[in-house]
Each structure stands twice: as C-alpha cells, then as structure tokens.
Coordinates of C-alpha atoms (C1' of nucleotides) in Angstrom, one line a residue:
Chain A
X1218 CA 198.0 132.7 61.6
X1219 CA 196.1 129.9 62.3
X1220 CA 192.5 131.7 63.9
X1221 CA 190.5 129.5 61.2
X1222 CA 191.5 126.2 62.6
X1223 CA 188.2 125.4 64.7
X1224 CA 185.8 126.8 61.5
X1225 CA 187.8 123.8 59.1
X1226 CA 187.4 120.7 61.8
X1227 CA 184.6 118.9 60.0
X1228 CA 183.0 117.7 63.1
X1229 CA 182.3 121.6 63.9
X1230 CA 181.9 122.5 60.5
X1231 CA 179.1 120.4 61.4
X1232 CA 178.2 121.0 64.5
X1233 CA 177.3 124.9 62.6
X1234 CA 174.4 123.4 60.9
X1235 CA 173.1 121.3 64.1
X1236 CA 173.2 124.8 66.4
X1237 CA 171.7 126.4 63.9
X1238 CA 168.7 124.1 63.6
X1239 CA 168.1 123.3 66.9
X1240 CA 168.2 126.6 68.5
X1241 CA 165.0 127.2 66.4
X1242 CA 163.3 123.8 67.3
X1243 CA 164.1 121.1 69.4
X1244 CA 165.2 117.9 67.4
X1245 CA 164.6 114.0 67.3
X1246 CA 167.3 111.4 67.1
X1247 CA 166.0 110.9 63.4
X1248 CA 166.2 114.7 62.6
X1249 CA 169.5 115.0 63.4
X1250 CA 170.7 111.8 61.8
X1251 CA 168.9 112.9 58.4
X1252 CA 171.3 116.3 58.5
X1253 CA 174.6 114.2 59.7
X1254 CA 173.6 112.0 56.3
X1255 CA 172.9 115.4 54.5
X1256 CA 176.3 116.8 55.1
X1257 CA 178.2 113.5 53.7
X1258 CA 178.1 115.7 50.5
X1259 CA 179.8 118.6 50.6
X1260 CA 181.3 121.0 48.1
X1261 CA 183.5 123.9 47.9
X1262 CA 183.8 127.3 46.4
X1263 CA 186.2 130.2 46.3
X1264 CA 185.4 133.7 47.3
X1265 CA 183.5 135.5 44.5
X1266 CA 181.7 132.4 43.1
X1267 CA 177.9 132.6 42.3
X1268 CA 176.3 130.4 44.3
X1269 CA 172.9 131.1 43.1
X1270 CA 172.7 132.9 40.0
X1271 CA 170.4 136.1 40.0
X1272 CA 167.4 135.0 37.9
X1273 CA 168.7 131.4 37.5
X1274 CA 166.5 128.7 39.5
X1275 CA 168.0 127.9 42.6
X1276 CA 169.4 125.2 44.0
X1277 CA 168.6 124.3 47.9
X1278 CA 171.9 124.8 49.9
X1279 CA 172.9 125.0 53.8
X1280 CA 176.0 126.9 54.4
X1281 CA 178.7 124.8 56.2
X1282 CA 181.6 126.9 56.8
X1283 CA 182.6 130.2 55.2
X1284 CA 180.8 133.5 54.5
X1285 CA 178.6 134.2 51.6
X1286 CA 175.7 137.6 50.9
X1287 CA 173.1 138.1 49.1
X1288 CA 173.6 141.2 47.3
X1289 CA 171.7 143.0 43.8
X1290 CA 173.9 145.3 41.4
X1291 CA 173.0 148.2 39.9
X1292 CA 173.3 148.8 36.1
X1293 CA 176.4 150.7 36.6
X1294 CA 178.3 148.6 38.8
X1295 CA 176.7 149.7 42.5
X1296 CA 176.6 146.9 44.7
X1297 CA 174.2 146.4 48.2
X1298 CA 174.8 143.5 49.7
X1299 CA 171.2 142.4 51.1
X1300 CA 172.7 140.1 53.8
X1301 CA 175.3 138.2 55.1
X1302 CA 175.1 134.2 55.2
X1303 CA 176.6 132.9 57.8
X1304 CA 178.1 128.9 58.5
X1305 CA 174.5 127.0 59.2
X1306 CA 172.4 129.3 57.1
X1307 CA 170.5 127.4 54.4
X1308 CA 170.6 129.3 50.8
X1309 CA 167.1 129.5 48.9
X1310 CA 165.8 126.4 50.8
X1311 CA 161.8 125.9 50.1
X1312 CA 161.9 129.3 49.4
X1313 CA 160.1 130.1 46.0
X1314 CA 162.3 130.6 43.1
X1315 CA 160.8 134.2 42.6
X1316 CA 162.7 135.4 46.0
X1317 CA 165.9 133.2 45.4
X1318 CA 166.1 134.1 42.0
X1319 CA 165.5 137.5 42.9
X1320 CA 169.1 138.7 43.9
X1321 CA 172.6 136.4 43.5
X1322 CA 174.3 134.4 46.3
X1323 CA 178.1 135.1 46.3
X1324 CA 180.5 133.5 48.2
X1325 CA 182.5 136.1 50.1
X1326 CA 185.4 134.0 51.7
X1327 CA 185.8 129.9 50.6
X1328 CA 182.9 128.2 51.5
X1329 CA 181.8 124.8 52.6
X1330 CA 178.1 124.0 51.2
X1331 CA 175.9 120.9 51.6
X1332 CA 173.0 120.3 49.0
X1333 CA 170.3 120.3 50.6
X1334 CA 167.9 118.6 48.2
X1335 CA 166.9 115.9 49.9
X1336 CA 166.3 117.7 52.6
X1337 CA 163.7 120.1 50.4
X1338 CA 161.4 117.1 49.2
X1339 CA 161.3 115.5 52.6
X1340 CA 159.9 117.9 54.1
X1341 CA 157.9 119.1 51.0
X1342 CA 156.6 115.8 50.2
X1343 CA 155.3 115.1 54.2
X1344 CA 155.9 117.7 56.5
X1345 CA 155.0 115.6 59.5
X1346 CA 157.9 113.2 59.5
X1347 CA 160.6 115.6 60.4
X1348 CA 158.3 118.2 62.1
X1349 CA 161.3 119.7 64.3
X1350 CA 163.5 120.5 61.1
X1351 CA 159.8 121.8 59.4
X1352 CA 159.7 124.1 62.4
X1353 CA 163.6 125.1 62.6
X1354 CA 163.3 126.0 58.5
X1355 CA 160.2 128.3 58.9
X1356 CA 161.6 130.1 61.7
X1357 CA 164.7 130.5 60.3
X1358 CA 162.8 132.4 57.6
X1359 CA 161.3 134.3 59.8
X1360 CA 164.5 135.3 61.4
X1361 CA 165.5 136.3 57.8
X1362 CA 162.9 138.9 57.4
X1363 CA 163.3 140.1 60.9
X1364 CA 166.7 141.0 59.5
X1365 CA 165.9 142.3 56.6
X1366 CA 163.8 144.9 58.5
X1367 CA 167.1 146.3 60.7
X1368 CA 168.8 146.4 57.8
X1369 CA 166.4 149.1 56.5
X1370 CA 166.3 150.6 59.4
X1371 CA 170.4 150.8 59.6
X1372 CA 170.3 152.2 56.0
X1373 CA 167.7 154.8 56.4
X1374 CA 168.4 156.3 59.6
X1375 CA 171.3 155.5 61.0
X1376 CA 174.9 156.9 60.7
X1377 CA 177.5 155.3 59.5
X1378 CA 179.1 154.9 63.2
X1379 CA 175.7 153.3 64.4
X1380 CA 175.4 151.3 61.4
X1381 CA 178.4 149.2 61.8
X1382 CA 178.3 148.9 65.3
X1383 CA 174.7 147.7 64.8
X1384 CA 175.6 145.3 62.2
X1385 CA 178.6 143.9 64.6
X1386 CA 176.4 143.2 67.0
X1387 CA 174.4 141.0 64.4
X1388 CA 176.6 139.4 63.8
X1389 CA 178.0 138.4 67.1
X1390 CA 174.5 137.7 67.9
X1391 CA 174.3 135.1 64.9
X1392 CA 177.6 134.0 65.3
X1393 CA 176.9 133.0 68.7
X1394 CA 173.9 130.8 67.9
X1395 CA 176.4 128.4 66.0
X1396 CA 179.3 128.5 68.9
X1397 CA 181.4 130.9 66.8
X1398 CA 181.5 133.3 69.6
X1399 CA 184.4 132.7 71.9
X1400 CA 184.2 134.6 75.0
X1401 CA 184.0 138.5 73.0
X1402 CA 185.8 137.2 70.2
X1403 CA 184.2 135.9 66.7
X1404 CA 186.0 135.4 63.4
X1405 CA 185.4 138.4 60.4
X1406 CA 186.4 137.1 57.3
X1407 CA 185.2 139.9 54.9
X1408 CA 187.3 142.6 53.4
X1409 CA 186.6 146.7 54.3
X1410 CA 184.7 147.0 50.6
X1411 CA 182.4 144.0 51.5
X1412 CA 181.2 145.9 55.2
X1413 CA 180.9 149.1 52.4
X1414 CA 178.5 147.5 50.0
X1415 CA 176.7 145.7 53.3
X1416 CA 176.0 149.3 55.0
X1417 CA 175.9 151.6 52.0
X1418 CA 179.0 153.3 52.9
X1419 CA 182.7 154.1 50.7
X1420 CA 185.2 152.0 51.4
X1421 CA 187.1 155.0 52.5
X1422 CA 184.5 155.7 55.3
X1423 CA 184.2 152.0 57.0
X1424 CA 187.6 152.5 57.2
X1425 CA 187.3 155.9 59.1
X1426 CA 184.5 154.9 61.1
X1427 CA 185.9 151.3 62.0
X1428 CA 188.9 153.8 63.3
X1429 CA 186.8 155.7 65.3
X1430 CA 185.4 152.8 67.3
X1431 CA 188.6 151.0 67.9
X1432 CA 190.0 154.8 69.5
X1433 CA 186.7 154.9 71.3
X1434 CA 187.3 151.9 72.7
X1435 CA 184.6 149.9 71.8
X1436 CA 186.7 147.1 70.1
X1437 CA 189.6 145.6 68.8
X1438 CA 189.6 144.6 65.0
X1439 CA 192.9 142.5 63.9
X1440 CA 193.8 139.1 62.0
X1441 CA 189.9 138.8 60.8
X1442 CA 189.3 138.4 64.1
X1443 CA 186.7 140.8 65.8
X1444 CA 187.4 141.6 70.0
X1445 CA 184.5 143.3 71.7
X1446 CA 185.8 145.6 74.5
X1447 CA 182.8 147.5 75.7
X1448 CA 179.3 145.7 74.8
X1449 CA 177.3 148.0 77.1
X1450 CA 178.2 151.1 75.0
X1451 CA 178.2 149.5 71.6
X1452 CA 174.0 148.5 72.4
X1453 CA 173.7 151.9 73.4
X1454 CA 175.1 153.8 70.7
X1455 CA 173.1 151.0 68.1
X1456 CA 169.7 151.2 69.7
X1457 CA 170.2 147.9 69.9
X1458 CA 167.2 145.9 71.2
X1459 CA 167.7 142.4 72.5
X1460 CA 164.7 141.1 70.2
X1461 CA 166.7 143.1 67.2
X1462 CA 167.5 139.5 66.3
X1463 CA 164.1 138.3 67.2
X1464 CA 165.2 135.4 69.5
X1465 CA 162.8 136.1 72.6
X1466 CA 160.0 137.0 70.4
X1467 CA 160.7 133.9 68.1
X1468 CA 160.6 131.3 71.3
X1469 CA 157.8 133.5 72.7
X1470 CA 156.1 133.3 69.2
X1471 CA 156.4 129.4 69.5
X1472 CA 154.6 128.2 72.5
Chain B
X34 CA 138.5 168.7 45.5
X35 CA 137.1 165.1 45.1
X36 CA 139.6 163.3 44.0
X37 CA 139.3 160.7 46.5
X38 CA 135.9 159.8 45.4
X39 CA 136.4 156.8 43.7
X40 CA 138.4 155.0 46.0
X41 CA 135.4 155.7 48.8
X42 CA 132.5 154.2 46.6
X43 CA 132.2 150.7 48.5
X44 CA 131.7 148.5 45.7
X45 CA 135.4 149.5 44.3
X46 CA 137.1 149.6 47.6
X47 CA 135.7 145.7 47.9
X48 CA 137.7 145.4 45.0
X49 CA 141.2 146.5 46.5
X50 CA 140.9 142.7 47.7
X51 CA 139.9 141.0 45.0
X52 CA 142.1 142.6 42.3
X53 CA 145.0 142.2 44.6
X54 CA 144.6 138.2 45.7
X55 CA 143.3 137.8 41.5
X56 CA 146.7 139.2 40.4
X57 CA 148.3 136.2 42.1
X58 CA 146.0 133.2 41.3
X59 CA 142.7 132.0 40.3
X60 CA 139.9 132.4 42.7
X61 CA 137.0 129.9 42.9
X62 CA 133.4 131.5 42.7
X63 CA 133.8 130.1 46.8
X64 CA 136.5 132.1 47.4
X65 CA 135.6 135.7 45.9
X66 CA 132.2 134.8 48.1
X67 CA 134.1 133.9 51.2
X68 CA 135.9 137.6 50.2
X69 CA 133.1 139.1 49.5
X70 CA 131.2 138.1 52.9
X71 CA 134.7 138.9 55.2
X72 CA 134.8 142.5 53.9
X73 CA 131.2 143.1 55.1
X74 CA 132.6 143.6 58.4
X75 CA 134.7 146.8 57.8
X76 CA 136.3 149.4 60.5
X77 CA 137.6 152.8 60.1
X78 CA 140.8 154.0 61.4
X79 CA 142.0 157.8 61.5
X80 CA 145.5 158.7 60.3
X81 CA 148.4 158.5 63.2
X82 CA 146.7 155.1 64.6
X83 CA 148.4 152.2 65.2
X84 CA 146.9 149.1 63.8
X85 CA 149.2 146.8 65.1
X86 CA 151.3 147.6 68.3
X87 CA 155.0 146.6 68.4
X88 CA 155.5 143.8 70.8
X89 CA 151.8 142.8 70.8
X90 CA 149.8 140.1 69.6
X91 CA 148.5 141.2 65.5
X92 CA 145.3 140.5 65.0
X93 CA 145.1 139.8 60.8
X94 CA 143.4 142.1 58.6
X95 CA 143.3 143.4 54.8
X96 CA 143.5 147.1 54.5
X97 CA 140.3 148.2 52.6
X98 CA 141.1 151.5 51.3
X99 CA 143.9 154.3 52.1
X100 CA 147.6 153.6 52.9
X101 CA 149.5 152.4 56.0
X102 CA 152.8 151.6 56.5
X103 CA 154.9 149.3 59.2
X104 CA 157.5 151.5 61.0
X105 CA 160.5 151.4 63.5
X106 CA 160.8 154.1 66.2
X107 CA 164.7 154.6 67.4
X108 CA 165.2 155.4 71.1
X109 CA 165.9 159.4 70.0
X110 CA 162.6 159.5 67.6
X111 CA 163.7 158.8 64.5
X112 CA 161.6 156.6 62.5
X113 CA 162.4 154.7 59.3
X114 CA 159.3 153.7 57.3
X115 CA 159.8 150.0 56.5
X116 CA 157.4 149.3 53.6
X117 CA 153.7 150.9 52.8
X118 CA 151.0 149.2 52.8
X119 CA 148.2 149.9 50.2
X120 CA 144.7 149.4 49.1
X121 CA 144.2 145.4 49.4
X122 CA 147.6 144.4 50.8
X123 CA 147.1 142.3 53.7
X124 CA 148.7 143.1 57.3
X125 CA 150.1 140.3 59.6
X126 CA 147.7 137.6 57.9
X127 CA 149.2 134.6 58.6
X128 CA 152.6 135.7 59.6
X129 CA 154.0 134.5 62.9
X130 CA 153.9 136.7 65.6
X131 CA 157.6 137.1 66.0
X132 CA 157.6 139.1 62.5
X133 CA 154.2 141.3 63.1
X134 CA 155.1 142.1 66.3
X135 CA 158.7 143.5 65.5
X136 CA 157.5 146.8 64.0
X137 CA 154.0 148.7 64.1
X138 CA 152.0 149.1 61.7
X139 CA 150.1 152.6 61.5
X140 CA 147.7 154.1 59.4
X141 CA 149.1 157.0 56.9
X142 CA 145.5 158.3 55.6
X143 CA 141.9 157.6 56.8
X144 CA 141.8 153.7 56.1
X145 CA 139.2 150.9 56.1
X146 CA 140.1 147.6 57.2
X147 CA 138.8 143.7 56.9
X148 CA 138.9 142.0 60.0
X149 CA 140.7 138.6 58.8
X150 CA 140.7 136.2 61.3
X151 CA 138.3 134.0 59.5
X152 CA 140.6 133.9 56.5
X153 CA 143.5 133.2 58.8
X154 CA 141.3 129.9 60.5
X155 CA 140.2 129.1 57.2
X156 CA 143.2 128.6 55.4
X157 CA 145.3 127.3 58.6
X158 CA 142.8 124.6 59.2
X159 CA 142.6 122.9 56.1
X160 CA 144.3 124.3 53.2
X161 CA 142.7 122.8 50.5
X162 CA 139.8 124.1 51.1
X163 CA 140.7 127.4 49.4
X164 CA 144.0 126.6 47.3
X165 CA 143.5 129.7 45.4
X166 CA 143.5 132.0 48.7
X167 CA 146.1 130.1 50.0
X168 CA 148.1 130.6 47.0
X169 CA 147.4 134.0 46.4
X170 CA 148.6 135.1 50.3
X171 CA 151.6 133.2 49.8
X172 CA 152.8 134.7 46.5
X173 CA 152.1 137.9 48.3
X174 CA 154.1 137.4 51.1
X175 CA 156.9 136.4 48.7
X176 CA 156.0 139.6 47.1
X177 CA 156.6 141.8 50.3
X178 CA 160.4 140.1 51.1
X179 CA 160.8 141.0 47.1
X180 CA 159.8 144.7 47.7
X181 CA 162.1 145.1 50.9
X182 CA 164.8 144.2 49.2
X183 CA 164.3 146.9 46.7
X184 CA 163.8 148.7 50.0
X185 CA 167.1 148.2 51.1
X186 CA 168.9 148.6 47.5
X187 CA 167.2 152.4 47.3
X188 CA 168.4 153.4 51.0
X189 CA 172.0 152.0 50.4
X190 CA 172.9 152.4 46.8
X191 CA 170.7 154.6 45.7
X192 CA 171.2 158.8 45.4
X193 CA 167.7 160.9 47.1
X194 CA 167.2 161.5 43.5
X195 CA 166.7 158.4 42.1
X196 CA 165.4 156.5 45.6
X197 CA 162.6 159.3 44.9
X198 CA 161.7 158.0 41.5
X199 CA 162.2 154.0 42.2
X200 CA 159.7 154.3 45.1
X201 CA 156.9 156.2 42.7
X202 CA 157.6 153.4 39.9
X203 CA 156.8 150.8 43.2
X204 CA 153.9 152.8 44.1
X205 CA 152.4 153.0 40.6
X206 CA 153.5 149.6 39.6
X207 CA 151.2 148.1 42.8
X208 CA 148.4 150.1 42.9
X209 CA 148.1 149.4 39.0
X210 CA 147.1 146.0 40.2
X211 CA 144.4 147.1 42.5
X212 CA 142.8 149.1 39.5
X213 CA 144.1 153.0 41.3
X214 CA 146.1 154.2 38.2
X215 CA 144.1 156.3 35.5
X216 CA 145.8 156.6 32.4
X217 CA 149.2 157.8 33.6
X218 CA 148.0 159.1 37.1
X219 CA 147.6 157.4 40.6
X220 CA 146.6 158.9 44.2
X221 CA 149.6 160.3 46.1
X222 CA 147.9 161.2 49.8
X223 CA 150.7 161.2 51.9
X224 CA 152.7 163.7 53.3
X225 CA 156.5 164.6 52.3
X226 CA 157.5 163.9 55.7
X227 CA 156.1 160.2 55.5
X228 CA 158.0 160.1 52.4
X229 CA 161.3 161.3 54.3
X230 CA 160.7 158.4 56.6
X231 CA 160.5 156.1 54.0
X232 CA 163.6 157.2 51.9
X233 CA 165.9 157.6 54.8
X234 CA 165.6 161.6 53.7
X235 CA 165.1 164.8 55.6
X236 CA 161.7 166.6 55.1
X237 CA 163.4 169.8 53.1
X238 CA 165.8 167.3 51.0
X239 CA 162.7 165.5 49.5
X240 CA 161.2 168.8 49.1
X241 CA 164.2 170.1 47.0
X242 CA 164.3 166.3 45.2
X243 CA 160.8 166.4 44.1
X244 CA 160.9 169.6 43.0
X245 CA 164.0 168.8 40.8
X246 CA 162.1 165.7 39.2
X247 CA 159.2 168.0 38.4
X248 CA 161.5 170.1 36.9
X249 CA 163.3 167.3 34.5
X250 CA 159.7 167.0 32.9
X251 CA 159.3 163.3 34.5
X252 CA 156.0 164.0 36.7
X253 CA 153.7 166.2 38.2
X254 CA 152.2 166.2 41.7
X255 CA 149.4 168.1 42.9
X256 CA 146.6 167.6 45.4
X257 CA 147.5 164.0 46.0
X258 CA 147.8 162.6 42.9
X259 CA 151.0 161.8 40.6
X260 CA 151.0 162.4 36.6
X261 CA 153.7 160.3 35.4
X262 CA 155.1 162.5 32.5
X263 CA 157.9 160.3 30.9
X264 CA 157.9 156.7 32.2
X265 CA 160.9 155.7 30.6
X266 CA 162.9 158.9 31.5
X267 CA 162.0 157.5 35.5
X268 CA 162.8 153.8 34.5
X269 CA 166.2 154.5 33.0
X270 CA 167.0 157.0 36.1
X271 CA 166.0 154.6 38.9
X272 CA 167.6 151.7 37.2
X273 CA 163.9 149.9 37.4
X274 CA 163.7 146.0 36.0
X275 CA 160.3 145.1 34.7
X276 CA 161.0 141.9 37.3
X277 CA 162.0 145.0 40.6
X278 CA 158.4 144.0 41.2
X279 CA 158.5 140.7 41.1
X280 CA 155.3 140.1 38.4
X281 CA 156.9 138.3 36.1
X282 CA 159.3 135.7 37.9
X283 CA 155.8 136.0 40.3
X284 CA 154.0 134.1 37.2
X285 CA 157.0 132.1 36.4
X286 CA 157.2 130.8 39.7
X287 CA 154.2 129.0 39.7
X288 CA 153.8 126.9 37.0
Chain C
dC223 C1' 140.5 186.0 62.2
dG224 C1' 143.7 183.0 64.3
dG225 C1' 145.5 178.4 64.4
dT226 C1' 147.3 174.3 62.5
dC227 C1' 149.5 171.6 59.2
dC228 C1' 152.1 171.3 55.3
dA229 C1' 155.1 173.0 51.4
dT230 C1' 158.7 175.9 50.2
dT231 C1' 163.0 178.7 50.4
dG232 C1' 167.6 180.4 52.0
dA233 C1' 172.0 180.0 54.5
dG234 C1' 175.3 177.6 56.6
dC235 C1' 177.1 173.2 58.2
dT236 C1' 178.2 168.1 58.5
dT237 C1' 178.6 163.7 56.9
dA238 C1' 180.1 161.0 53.7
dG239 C1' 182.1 160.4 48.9
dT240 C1' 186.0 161.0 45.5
dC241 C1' 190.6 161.0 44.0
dA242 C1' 195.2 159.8 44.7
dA243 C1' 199.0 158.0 46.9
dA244 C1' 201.4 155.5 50.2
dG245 C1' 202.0 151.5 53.5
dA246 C1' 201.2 146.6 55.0
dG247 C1' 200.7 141.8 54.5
dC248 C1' 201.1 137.8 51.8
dG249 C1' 202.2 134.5 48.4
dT250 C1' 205.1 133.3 44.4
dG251 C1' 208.9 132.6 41.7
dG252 C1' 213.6 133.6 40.7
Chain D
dC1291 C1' 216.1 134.9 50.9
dC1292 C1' 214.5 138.6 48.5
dA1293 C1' 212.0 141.0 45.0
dC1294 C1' 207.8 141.6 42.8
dG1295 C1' 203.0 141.8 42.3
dC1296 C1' 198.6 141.5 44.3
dT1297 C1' 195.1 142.8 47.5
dC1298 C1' 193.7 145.3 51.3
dT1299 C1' 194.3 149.1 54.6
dT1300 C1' 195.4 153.7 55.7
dT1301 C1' 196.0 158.7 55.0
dG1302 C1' 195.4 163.4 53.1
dA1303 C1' 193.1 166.9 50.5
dC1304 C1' 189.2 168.2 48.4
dT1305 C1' 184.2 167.9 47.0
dA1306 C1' 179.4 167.3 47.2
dA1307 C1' 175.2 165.3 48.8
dG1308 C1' 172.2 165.9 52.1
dC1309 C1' 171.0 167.9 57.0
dT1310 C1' 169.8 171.6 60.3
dC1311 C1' 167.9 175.8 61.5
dA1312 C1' 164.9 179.3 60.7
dA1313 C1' 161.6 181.8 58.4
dT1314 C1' 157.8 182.4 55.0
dG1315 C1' 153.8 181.2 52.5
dG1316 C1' 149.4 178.6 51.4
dA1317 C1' 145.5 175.9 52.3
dC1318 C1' 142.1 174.5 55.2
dC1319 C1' 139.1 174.8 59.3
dG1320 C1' 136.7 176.2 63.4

DNA sequence: CGGTCCATTGAGCTTAGTCAAAGAGCGTGG
DNA sequence: CCACGCTCTTTGACTAAGCTCAATGGACCG
C-alpha cells in the first residue's frame, strides 16, 4: 500500500509545519523563509525512540512528518500517553525545561524532526523581529493546554465508546489544520495498544469498542487509514463542542 | 468546631499569596508591597458560584482563602473536575482568554478573592518592573500544566485506590507551601462528591475507597481535616516522585 | 421537630480488564 | 515461492473494578 506517499513528499512534509504556524498567526515573507531555512536540517527516528528524555533537558524540535506522544510510566510498567504529536507540532519549544523534562517524547511511527534551535533564540533573544511566528508559538501552547483539559475530561467521565470517538474527532480536527484531511479520510498510524495507553483503556477493549463503531456505522478503519461515515453522530455521541479544539475561541481570543 | 479559624484570621490569609508567589522566586520589598496593597481589595464568594463563566471574558484574580476548582459540564450533566484551585493559586491571571474561557471556574467552599487586574497591567506593560512577580506567575503556570498531567496519569492509569491517595499527596504537597499543613495534618473541606468529580469516581466508590485507606492505617479524615498516618505507605502506593510536583526540577529550571 | 445535606451501607449489575489462543499481514531468508 | 517469525488484530471465557439504585443514619439548622 502506498497511503503514506503524500506525508514523505518533502515539499508537504513541509508544507505541515507552514499550516501549522500560520493557521495561528498570519505570517511575513521573512517568517516564512526563516522556517523554509529551518527545515534544511532534518533528522530521522524509528518508532519507539526517545525523543526527549523524561528528566533530561530538552532539545527544541518541530515535528515534520510522523507521529510521536508524550506519555509518563508508572513504576510498574503502566503507560498514559499524555498526548499525541502530530506532523507540525513543535516538541518542548520555549517551553521551560521543568514541563519538557517533565514526561518523555517517543516517537510512535518514523518521524521526520527539524531542530528548532535557531528558531528558540530568535525569538528569545528579540521577540519583535518575527512577531507572527512569536504569536503562532504561544497559541500553539495554548492550544496544548486546551487539550490537555479534554483529555481529563475523556478520562474521567467518559466511556470508552465516547472516549475514542472524542479523540478521533481531535484528531481529524488537528489533522485538518496541516491538510492531512482528505475529504473524511486522514492517515492513523498508531497501533491498537498506543489508542489503549492514549484513553486508559486494554488493548482488548479499543479493540471491542473500535468494533462497535465500525457496526454502528460511524466509520471505516483499514490500512492506517481512518474513513469517517457519519460525523453528525460521532459529535453527538462525544459531546463534542466545535471550540473542543479551541479554534473559534483562539481567533476570537486574538483580535 | 473551629477548625477553620486559622485560615480566616486576615493577616494569614494575606499570606496564601505571598507564601505561594515566594515559593517560586524572590520578591522585592516593591513587590510584597504591590501584594500587600492588591489584597486590600478582597470579595467573598459563597460555595456553588461561578467565578469565571465558560465562554466569557475572565476577569484575573488570586484566590484568598478556601478552595475552587475549574470544571467541564457534559451535555447529560456529568462534570469532571479539571484541577482545584487553593489558597493563593491564581485564576486566569495572565492567561489568554481562549484557555480561561474553556472551562468555569467555581468556588468549592466560602472563598476570598484578590481582584488582579492591576497585577495583570502591571506585569504586561513593562515586565521588568517586577521580574520577581513575573517570574513567580510564570513558574506557576508551568506548575499547573505539571499538575494536569498528573491529572491525566491518575484518571487513565491509575486504580480509585491509588488515584485517591496521589490526589491527597498533591493536596498536601501544595498547601504545604502556603503554610496549611500542621505537623502531619491539612484542611480537607470539600465534599466526597467534589472528590468523585475530580477522580472520574462515583460518589459511593470514593466512599468505599476512603474508607479502605482509613482502614490500611495510611490516614484519618474527620471534620475536614486529613491526618496523614504513614507517608511513605501513600508514596509507595500512589507511585508519587518527589519531582510529581514539580519543586524540584521547578528550582532547577531556573538557574 | 422537620428539612436538608452529606456519609454510609447493601444488593445487584455493567463496564472494562485479564488470560489465552487463534488469525492476519508482512518482511526475510532459505 | 514458500516457510518462518514477528507484530498486530481478533475472539472467547472468565473476572473484577467500579457503577446504580435504594435505603438508612448523622449532623446541622431554622
């Protein structure tokens, strides 16, 4: 199967980083020059490499391509995955290295990174020469914490049919902002145990419960590729709130 | 009983604030007197009110004296408890609006809030004004992603049992910082259905879970406050790391 | 004294976890 | 080309953690 094709063409490995960025703030010729220089250098890693160590000091990243998680372990092997990095995401970027360092960065599939360095003292050093990519980075950290709080929410009170359906409908919402969204179709590189350790379920269950949406007909799931059949019902069965992902209220938040 | 005395007498609620921004960096004799002169202007709140609407505009304040919490409502009623606020923490200070506004902040007890918007106006304007204010509501924002993602390890990796005793370690371990542990005891005055919400438990099951720890020997709880009874029984059960609270790579992270 | 809110208890049920085994898909080497 | 091993998915049977419903008891308050 070839459904990966369009993630590995380097101009839209690319172009993953630009959407991200400027759907958050609009950029200047310069801006987005200073990112096309900043992803000359890229590097890869295979699925299950540390990307940031947990307790290590960090090193500033933006995802290219692939999947990667923040996750913690527990001291008998438990693992939550915190949440799901997506191509475009940056990785411990001018955050402190108390948070970074705070849980690991794991790669989940092969992953394309840029370091992102240079991009961490410029706008560190003067934060009005590249005010758009200032902006973009501090709303993306917002969007992070807006997140962060639905995942609580999908742990503590949800069931484990809402949860996934929830968290599918992030992550078509995400995908999206980077054009990874093809009509109701977006790639799903992770394994049944990852979508476990995301929504605090058994690998046994996702299965059961990914089951149970395909016969209800909410979706198709095949090839690592995700179909969505019936979007209406999927928002109503997740609660699902169109500022879940915090896009109208970060624009609104803006102005 | 009276043993909410203490945290009433003015002159120690005032210092909710101060021991709380003084844990995370050195204040100026200008800056405990800009403190000192904001928290003249107090308001009282009853239980059940909502300090901060979802979907509106937050006003910043610091929360005085008793506990709050930011929630989520789902559509059917359920509500999941996203993190508690206590004595000193500050609430939608300088975050954008996009984040306060996505979930409401109510009170849990009686509380007294600081009306903040001088803070906010101070520090915005010209942030070297008061470095060690600025510093201190930075590290504890970093603080609050740390503690949501313990949030989100206890609800999806975590058994009732031991999500029970990791959320008393957080409790004790932040309101040691604002001077409200005695010894091996700490105030306790919310409900066991607040602590459902906040757990991702039902009412009866946190009954039966609190019960049990009482039984193990590991605490006691009556009349609203907590007598830890064997700390290191509680560490080892809820897998606690001196660094879950973020103090130490806090302090590291400075330097 | 009745009302209200909260804690507690019991019984029965449901959701989700565990254990174990059997397919399915894929790459590799003979 | 096929057999093997590896990883991931799927299935069944059983277990257990945690939920729901319902009732009781205790404390406080007007």
């Amino acid at each position: 199967m070839s459904q990966h094709d369009l993630r590995h063409r380097p101009d839209l490995r690319f172009n993953a980083i630009l959407h991200r960025l400027s759907a958050f703030a609009t950029l200047s010729v310069a801006e987005l020059q200073f990112l096309r220089d900043l992803s000359r250098q890229t590097r890869q890693h295979d699925p299950r490499v540390e990307l940031c160590q947990e307790g290590r000091v960090p090193v500033p990243r933006i995802l290219l391509s692939g999947w990667a998680c923040r996750q913690r372990m527990l001291g008998d092997g438990r693992r939550q995955i915190i949440s799901f990095l997506l191509p475009g995401d940056p990785c411990s970027l001018l955050e402190r290295p108390a948070v970074a360092s705070h849980c690991a960065v794991v790669a989940l599939t092969t992953v394309t990174v840029v370091e992102a360095k240079a991009l961490e003292t410029a706008l560190t050093a003067n934060s009005t020469v590249y005010p758009g990519l200032a902006l973009a980075i501090r709303l993306q950290t917002i969007q992070d914490a807006l997140l962060l709080q639905d995942q609580v929410v999908r742990l503590g009170r949800q069931t484990a049919y809402e949860r996934m359906v929830h968290l599918l409908l992030e992550l078509r919402s995400r995908l999206g902002i980077v054009q990874m969204v093809e009509g109701n179709m977006f790639p799903m590189p992770v394994t049944q145990e990852i979508l476990a350790d995301a929504l605090g379920l058994s690998i046994v269950h996702v299965n059961r419960t990914l089951q149970q949406i395909r016969r209800d007909g909410m979706l198709e799931f095949r090839g690592g590729q995700v179909t969505i059949l019936d979007l209406a019902m999927m928002e109503a069965v997740a609660d699902w709130t169109p500022t879940s992902l915090g896009e109208q209220a970060l624009r609104s938040g803006v102005g």
